[in-house]
Short mmCIF file of C-alpha atoms and ligand atoms in Angstrom, two decimals:
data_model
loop_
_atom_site.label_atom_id
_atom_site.label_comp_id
_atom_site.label_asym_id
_atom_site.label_seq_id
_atom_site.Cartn_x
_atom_site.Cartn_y
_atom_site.Cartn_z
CA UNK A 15 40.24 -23.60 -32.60
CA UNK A 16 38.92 -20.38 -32.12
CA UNK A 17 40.53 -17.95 -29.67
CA UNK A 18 37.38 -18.04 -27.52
CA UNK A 19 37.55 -21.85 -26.61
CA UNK A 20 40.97 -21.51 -26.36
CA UNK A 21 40.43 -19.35 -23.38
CA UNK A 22 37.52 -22.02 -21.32
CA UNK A 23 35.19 -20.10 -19.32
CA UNK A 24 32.78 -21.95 -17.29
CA UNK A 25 30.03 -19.69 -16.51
CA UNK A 26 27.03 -21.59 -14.29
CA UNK A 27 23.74 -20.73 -12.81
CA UNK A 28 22.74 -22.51 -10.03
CA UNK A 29 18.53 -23.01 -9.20
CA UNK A 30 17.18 -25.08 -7.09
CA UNK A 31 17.77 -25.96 -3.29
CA UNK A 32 21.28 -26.43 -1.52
CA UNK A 33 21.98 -29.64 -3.11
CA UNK A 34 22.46 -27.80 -6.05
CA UNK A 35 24.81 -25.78 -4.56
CA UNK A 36 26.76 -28.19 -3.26
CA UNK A 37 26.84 -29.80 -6.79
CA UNK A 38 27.44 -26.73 -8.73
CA UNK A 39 30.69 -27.01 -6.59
CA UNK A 40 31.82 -30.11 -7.61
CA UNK A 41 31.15 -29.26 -11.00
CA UNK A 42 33.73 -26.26 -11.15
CA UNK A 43 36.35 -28.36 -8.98
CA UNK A 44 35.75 -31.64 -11.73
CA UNK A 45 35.99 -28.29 -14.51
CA UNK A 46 38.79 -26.31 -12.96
CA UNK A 47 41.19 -29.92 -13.19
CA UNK A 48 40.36 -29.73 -17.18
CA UNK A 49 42.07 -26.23 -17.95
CA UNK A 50 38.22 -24.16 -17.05
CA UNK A 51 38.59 -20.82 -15.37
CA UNK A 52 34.77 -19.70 -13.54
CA UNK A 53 33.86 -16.12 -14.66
CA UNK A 54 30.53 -14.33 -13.50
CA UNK A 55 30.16 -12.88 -16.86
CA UNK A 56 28.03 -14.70 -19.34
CA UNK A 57 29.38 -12.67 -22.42
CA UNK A 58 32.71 -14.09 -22.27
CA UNK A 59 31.64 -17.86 -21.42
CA UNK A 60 32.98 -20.86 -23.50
CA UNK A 61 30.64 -23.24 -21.67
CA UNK A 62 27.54 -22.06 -20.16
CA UNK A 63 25.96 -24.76 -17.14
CA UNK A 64 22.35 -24.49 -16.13
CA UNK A 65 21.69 -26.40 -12.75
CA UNK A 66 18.23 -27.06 -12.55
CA UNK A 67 15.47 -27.77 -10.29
CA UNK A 68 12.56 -29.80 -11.19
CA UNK A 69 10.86 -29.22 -8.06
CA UNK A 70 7.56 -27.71 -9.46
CA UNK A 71 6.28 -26.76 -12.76
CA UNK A 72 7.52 -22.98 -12.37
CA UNK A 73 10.92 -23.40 -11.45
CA UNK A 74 11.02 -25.64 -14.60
CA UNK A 75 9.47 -22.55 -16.30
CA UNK A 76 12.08 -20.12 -14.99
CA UNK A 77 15.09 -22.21 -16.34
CA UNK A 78 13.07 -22.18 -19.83
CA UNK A 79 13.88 -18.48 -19.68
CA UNK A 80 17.04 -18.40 -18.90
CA UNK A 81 17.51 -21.05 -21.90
CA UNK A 82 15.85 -18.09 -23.87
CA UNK A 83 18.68 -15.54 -22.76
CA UNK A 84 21.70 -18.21 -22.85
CA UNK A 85 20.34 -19.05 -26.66
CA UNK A 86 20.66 -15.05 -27.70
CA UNK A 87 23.74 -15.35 -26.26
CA UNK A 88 24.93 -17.89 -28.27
CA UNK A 89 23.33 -16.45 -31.40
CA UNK A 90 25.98 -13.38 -30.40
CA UNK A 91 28.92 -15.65 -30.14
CA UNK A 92 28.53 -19.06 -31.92
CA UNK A 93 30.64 -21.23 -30.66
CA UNK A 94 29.68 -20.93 -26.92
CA UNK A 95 28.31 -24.84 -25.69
CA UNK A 96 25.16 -24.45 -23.51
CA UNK A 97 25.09 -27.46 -21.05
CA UNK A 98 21.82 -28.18 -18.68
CA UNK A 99 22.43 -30.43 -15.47
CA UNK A 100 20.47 -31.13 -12.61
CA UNK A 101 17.43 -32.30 -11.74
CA UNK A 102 15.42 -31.33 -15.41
CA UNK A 103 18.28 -33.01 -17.16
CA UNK A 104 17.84 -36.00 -15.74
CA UNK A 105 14.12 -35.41 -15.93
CA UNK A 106 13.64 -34.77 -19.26
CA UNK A 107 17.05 -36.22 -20.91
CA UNK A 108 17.05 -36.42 -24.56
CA UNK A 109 14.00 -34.57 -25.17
CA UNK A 110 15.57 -31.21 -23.76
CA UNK A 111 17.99 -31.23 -26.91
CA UNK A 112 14.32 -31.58 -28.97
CA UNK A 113 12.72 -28.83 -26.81
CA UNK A 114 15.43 -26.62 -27.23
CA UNK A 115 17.87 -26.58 -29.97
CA UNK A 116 20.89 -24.27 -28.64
CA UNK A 117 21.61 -26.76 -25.63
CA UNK A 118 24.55 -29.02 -26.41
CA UNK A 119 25.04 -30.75 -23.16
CA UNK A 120 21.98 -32.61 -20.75
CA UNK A 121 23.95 -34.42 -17.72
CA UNK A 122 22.20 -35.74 -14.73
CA UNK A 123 23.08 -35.25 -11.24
CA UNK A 124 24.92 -38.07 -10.72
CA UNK A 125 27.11 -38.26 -14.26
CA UNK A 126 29.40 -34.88 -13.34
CA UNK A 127 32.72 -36.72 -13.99
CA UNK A 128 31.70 -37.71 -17.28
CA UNK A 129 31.36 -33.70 -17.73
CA UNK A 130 34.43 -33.15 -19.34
CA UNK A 131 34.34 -36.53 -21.94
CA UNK A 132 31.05 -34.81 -22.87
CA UNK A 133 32.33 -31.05 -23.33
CA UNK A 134 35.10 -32.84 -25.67
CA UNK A 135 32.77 -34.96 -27.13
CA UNK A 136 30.21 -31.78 -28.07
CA UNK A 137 33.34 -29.75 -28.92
CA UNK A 138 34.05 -32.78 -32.50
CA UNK A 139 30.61 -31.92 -33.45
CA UNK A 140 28.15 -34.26 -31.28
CA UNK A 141 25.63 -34.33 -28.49
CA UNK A 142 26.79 -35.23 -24.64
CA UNK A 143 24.15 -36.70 -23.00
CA UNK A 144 24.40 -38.73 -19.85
CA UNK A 145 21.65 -38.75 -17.40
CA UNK A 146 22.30 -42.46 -15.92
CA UNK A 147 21.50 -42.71 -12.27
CA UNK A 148 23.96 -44.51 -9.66
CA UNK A 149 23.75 -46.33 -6.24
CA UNK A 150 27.09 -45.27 -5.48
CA UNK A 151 28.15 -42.26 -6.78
CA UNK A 152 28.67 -39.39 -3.52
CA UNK A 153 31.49 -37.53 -5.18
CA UNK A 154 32.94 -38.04 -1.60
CA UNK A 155 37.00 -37.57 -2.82
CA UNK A 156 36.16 -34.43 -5.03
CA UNK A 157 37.11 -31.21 -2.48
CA UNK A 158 34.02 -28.77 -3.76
CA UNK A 159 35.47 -24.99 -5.01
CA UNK A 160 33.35 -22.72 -2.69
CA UNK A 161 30.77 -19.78 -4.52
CA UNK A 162 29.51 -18.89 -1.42
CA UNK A 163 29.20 -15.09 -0.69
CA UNK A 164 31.75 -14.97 2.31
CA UNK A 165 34.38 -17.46 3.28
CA UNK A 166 32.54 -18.12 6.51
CA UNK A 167 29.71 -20.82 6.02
CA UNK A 168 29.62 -23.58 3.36
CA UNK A 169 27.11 -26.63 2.81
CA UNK A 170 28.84 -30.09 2.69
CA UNK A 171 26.70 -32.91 0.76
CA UNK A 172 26.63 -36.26 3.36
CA UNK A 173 24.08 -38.27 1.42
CA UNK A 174 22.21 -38.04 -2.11
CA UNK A 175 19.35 -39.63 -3.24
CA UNK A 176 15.68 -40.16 -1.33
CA UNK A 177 14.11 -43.87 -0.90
CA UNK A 178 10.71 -42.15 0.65
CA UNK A 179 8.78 -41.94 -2.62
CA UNK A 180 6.17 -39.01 -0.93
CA UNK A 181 3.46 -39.22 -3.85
CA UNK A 182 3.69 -35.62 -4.79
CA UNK A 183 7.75 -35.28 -5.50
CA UNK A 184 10.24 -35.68 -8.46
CA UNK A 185 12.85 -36.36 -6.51
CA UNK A 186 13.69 -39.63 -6.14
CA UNK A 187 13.11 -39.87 -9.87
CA UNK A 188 15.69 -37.42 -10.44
CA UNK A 189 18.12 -37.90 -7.84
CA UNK A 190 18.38 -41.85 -7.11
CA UNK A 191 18.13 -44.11 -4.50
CA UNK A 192 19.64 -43.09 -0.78
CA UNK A 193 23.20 -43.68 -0.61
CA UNK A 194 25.36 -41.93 2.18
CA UNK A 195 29.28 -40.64 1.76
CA UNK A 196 32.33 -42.18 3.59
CA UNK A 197 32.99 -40.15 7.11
CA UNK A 198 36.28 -39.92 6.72
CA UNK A 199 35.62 -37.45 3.74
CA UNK A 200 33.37 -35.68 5.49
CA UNK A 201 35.51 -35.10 8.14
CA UNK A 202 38.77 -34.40 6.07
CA UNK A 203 36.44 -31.58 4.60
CA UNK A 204 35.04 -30.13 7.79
CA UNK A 205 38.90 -29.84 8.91
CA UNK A 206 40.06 -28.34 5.94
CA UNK A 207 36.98 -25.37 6.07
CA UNK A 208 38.29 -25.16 9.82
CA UNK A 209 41.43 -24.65 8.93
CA UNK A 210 40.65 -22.29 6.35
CA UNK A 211 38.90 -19.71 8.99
CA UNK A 212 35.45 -21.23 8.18
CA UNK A 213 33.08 -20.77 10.99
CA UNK A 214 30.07 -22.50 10.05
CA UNK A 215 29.44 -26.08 8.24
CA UNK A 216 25.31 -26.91 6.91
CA UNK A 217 25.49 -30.62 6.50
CA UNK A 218 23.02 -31.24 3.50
CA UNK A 219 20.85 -34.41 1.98
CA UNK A 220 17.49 -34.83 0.68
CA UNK A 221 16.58 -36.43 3.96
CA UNK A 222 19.71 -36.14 6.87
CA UNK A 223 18.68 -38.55 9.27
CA UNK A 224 18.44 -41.48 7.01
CA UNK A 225 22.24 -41.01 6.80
CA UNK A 226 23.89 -44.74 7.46
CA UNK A 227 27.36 -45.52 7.13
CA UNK A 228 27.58 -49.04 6.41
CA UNK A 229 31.34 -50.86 6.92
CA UNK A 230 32.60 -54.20 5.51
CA UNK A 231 32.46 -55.94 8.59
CA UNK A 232 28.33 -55.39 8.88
CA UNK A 233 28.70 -52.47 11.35
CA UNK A 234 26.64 -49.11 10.65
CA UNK A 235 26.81 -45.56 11.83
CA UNK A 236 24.34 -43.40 11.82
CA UNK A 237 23.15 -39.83 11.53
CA UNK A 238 23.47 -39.03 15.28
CA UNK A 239 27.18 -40.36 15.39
CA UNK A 240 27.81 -38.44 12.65
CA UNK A 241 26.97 -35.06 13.61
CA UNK A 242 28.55 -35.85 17.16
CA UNK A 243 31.83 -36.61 15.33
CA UNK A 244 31.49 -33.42 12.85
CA UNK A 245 30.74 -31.08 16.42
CA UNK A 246 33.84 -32.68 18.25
CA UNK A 247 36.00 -31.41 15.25
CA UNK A 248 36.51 -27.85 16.39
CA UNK A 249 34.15 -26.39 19.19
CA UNK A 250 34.00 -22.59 17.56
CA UNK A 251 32.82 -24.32 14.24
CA UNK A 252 28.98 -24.04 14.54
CA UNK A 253 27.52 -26.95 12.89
CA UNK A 254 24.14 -27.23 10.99
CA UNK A 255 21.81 -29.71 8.82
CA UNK A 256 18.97 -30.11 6.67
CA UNK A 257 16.54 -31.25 5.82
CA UNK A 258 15.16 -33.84 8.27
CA UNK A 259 12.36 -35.75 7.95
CA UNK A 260 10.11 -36.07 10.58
CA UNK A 261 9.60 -39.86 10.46
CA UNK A 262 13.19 -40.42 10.85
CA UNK A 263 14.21 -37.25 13.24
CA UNK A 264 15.20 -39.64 16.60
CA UNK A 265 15.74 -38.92 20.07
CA UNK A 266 19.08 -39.67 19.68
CA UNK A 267 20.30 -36.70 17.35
CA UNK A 268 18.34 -33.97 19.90
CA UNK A 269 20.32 -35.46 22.76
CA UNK A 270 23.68 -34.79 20.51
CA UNK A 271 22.13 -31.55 19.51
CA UNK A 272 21.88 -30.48 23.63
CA UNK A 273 25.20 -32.00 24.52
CA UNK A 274 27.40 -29.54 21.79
CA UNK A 275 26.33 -25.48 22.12
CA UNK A 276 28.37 -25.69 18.39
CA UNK A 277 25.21 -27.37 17.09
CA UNK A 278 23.08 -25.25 16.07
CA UNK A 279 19.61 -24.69 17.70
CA UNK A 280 17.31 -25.12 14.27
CA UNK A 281 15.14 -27.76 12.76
CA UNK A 282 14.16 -27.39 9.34
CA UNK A 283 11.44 -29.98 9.83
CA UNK A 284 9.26 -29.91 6.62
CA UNK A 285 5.55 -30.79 7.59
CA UNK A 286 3.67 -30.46 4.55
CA UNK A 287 0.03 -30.74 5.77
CA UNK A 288 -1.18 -31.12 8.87
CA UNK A 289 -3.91 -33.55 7.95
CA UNK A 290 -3.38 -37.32 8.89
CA UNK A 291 -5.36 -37.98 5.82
CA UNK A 292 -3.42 -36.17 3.46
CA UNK A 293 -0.54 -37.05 4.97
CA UNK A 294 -1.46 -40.66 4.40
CA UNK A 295 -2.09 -39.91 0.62
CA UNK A 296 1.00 -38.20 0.41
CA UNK A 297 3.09 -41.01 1.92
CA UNK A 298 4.66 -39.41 4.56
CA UNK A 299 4.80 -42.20 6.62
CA UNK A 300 3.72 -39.82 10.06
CA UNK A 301 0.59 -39.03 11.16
CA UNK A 302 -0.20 -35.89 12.26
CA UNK A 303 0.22 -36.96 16.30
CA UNK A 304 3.73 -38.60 15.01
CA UNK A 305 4.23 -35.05 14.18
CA UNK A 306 3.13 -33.33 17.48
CA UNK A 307 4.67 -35.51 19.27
CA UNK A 308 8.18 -35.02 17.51
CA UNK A 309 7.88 -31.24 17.99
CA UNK A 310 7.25 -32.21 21.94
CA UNK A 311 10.55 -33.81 22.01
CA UNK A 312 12.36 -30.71 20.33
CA UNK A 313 11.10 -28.35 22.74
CA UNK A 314 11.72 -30.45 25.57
CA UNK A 315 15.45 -31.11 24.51
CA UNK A 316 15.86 -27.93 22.68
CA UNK A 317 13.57 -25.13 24.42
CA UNK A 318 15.40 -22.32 22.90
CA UNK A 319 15.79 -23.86 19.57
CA UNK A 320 13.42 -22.19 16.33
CA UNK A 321 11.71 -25.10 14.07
CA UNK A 322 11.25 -23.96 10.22
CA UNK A 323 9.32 -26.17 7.78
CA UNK A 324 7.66 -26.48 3.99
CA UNK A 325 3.80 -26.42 3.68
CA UNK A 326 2.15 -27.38 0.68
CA UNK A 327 -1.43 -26.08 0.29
CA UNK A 328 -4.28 -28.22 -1.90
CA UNK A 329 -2.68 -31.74 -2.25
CA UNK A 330 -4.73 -34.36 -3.80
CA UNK A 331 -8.30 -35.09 -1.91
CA UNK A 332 -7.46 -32.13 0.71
CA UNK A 333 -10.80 -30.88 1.90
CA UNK A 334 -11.50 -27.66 3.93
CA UNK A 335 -11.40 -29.60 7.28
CA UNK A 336 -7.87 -30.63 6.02
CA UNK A 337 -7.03 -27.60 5.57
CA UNK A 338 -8.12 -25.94 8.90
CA UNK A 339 -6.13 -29.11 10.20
CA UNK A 340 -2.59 -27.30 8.55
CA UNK A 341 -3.69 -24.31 10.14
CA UNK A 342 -4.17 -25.62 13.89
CA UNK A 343 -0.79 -27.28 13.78
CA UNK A 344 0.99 -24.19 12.29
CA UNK A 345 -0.63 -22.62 15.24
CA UNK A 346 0.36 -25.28 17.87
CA UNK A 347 4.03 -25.47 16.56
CA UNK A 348 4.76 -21.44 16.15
CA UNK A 349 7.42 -21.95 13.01
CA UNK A 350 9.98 -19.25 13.12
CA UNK A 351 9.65 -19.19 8.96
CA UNK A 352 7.73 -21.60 6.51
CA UNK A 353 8.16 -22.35 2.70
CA UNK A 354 4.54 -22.37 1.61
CA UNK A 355 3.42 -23.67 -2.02
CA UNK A 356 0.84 -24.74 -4.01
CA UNK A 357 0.96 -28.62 -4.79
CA UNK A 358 1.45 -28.71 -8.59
CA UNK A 359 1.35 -32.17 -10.44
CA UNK A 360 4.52 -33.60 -11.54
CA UNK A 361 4.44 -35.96 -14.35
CA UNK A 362 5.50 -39.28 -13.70
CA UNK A 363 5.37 -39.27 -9.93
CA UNK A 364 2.63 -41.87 -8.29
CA UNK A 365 -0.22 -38.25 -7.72
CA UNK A 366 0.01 -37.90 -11.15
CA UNK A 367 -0.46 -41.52 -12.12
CA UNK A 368 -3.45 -42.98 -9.39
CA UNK A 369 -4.67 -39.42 -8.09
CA UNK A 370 -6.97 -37.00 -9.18
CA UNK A 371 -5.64 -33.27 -9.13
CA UNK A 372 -8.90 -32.60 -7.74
CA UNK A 373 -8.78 -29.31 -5.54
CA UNK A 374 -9.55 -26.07 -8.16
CA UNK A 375 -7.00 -23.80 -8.63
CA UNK A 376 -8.58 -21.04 -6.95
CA UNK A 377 -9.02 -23.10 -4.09
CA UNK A 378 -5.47 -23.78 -3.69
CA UNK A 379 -4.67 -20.16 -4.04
CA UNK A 380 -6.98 -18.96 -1.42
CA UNK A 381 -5.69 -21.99 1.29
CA UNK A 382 -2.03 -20.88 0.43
CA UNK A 383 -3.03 -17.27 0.97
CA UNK A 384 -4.22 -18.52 4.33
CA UNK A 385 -1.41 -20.04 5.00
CA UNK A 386 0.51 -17.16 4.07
CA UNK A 387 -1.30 -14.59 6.13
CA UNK A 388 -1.34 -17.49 9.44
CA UNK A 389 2.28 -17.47 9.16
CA UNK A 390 3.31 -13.97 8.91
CA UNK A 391 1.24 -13.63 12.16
CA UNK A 392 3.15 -16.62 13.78
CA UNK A 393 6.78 -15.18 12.48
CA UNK A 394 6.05 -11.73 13.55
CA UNK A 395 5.25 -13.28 17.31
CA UNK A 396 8.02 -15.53 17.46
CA UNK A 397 10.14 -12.76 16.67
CA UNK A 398 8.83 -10.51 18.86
CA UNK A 399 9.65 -12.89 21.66
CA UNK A 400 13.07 -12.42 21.19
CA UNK A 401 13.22 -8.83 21.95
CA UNK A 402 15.37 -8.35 25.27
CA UNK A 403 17.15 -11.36 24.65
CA UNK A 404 20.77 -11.19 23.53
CA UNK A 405 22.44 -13.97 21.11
CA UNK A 406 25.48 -14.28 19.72
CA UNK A 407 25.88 -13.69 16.27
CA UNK A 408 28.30 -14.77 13.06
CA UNK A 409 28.44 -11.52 11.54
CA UNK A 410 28.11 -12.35 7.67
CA UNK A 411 28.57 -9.01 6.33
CA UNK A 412 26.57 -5.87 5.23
CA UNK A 413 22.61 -5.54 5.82
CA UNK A 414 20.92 -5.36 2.36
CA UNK A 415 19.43 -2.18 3.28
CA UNK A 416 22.16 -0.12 4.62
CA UNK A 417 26.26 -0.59 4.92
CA UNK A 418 25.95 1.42 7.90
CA UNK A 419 24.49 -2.30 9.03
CA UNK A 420 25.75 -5.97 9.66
CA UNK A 421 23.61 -8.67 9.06
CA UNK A 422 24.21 -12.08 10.70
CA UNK A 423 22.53 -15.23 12.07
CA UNK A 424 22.26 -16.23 15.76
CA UNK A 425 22.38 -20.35 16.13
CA UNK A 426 18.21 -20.31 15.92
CA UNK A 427 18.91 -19.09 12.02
CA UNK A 428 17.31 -16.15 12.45
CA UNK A 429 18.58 -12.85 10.94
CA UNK A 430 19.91 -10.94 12.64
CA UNK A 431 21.09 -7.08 11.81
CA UNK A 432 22.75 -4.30 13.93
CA UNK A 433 25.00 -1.15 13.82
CA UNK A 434 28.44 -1.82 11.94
CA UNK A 435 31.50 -1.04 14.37
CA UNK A 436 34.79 -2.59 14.20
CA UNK A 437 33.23 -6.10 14.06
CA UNK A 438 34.32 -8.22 10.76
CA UNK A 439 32.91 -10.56 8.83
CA UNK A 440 33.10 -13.89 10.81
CA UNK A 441 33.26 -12.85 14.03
CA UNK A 442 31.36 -13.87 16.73
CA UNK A 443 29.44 -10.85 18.15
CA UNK A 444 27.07 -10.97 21.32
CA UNK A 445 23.90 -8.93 20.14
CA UNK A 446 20.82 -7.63 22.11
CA UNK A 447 17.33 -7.56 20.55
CA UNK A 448 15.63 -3.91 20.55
CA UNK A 449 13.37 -4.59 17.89
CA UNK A 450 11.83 -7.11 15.50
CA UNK A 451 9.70 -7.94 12.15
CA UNK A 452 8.71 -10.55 10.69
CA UNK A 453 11.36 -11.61 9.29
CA UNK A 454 14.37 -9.92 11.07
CA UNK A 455 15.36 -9.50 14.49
CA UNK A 456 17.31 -5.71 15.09
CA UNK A 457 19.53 -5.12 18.34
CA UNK A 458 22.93 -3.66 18.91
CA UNK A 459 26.29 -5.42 20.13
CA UNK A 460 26.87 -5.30 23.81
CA UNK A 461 29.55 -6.67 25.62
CA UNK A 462 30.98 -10.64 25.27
CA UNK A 463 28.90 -12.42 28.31
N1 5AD B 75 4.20 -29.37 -5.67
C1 5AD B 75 4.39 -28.37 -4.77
N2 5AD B 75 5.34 -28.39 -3.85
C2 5AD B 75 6.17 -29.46 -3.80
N3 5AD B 75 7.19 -29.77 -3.00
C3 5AD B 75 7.70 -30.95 -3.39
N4 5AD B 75 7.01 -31.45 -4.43
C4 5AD B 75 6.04 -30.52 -4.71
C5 5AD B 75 5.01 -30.46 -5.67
N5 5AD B 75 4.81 -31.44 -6.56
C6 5AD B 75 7.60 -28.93 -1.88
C7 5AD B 75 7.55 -29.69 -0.56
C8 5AD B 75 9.01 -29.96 -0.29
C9 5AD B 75 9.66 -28.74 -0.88
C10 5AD B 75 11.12 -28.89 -1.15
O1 5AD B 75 8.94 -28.52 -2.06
O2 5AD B 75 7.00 -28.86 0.42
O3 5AD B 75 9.28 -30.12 1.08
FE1 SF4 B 76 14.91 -29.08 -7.00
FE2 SF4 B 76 14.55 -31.30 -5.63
FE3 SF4 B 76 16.42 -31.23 -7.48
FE4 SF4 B 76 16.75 -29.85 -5.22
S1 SF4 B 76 16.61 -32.09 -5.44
S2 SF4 B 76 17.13 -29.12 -7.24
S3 SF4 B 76 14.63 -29.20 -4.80
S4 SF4 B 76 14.21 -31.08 -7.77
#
């Protein structure tokens, strides 16, 4: 064997939302037991993993790029394996060893442990290919091996999958049914981070709430009794989730949510449109009043807590009226930050099958540059409303603009950056607001309350 795959360097890219990040850490923990060291240098990779998103069309094209640059590498050094995982892998399968010659390896998101049968199996000369989908599979004994920029704040995975079939998304296609991971893993990993000098948790799944913990003897927990269990663990562990999903976002979890200051005071509540017609094609399963009325109960629970969501701009049938409908509710809710896109058809799901694609292009663009323009307004207010206030703040390290500068996050998940002093990365600092954009809240540290 040559010297080079003697060595084993795993070196991944992760794309793709925080489920992927999660994963990507399994992957280098199942890796790391085989012998594989991580490096963040491509040139001197054995194995080269590409987690993908399938999400849209262009983040498909963006990890056709990188393909580009990981097959030049190769060319360089033959020899390296190039492995995709992820959502395209499972998406595509087969045909992405047809579509592109230099990949060796296509595993799905829920075949990871057969990763290392498959490197072996590429390494005597053959394909690995496994893209099978399970109704089990949580990787709920497998302690991830943190990338995260700091040692302060780390996602932990509580369910995978998505039973909502929404008419525009890939997901459940590429990520299974629903299936939720044993407490008592979750907890063991929450006390470990704890333990570890973590100071804040994001519990992740394609849709949070729908978490259910089902036990032999017919009895079920649920979401709410999760994160109440999770916020009991240590009381200077701040505690967050995503995504919800507005159908299934119950009283019950905002009443947890007031009872523990730990839990943080965010809802990433994705709306998509705020037309009960589109909504209706889209299969949300909410109407827009559903919608209004959920908000209600956050603010009444929750008044100081910021609500983020995801937009999508020219879905199937959406008509100007709909459109001015997204617009209104934007304006009604006041979201501290939105992800805004254009729908873009994704073959397989049921828009592509039964619907027509039928708003232009250019129409799309100029909604979502409504959108856009709406929302920069809306952040740049909500922001502003924060000046004179003082939060406190898990300092997370440098600003990107200066290292005179610490940038952190008060418990709304806003930014938040100030004047470095003697503070360190993952303390808690009490910060007042002097100033604020769109996008960033500025203040200076004053004394602990
Ligand atoms: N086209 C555009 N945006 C999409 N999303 C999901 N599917 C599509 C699609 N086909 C958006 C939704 C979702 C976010 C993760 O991505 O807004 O909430
Ligand atoms: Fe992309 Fe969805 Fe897969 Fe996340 S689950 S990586 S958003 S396709």
């Amino acid at each position: 064997m040559s010297e080079m795959t003697d060595r084993k360097k795993l070196y991944i890219e992760t794309y793709g939302c925080q489920m992927n990040v999660a994963d990507s850490e399994v992957v280098i923990s199942l890796m790391q037991e085989q012998g594989y060291e991580v490096t963040e240098r491509m040139e001197e990779a054995s194995l080269i993993l590409v987690n993908t998103c399938s999400i849209r069309e262009n983040a498909e094209q963006r990890i056709w790029g990188r393909l580009d640059v990981f097959r030049q590498q190769k060319e360089k050094r033959p020899g390296t394996r190039i492995g995709v995982i992820g959502c395209m892998a499972e998406r595509l399968k087969e045909d992405l060893l047809k579509r592109e010659k230099a990949v060796d390896l296509v595993v799905g998101p829920d075949a990871y442990r057969a990763l290392p049968g498959l490197v072996e199996q590429v390494e005597s000369g053959q394909n690995g290919v496994n893209t099978i989908l399970s109704r089990e599979e949580t990787y709920g004994d497998i302690m991830p091996v943190r990338t995260g920029a700091n040692n302060i704040s780390a996602f932990i995975s509580i369910m995978r999958g998505c039973n909502n079939m929404c008419t525009y998304c890939i997901v459940p296609y590429v990520r299974g049914r629903e299936r939720s991971r044993d407490p008592q893993t979750i907890f063991r990993e929450v006390e470990t981070l704890a333990q570890a000098g973590y100071r804040e948790v994001t519990l992740i799944g394609q849709n949070v709430d729908s978490y259910r913990w089902r036990t032999n003897d017919g009895r079920s927990y649920p979401f709410a009794w999760l994160l109440e269990q999770v916020a009991q663990i240590d009381s200077r562990l701040r505690i967050r989730f995503s995504t919800s999903h507005p159908k299934d976002l119950s009283d019950r979890v905002l009443e947890v949510m007031a009872r523990y200051p730990n839990i943080c005071r965010h809802i990433h509540l994705p709306v998509q449109s705020g037309s009960t017609k589109v909504l209706k094609a889209m299969n949300r399963g909410y109407t827009r009043e559903w919608y209004l009325n959920r908000i209600d109960a956050i603010r009444s629970h929750l008044p100081d807590a910021q609500i983020t969501t995801d937009i999508m701009a020219g879905f199937c049938s959406e008509n100007e009226d709909d459109h001015r409908q997204t617009l209104s509710l934007m304006e009604y809710v006041e979201y501290d930050f939105a992800y805004m896109f254009k729908y873009s058809e994704r073959p397989g799901t049921r828009a592509a099958r039964k619907m027509e694609d039928d708003v232009p292009e250019q129409t799309k663009k100029k909604r979502l540059q409504e959108i856009i323009d709406l929302q920069n307004k809306i952040s740049a207010a909500v922001k502003q409303k924060a000046v004179g206030k003082t939060f406190e703040v898990l300092v997370e390290g440098s600003s990107k603009k200066s290292s005179q500068q610490l940038s952190g996050r008060n418990s709304q998940n806003q930014v938040v950056v100030f004047p470095k002093g003697n503070q360190q990365v993952g303390d808690f600092v009490q910060v007042r607001i002097d100033q604020a954009t769109p996008g960033t809240l500025i203040g200076n540290q004053v004394e602990s309350k």
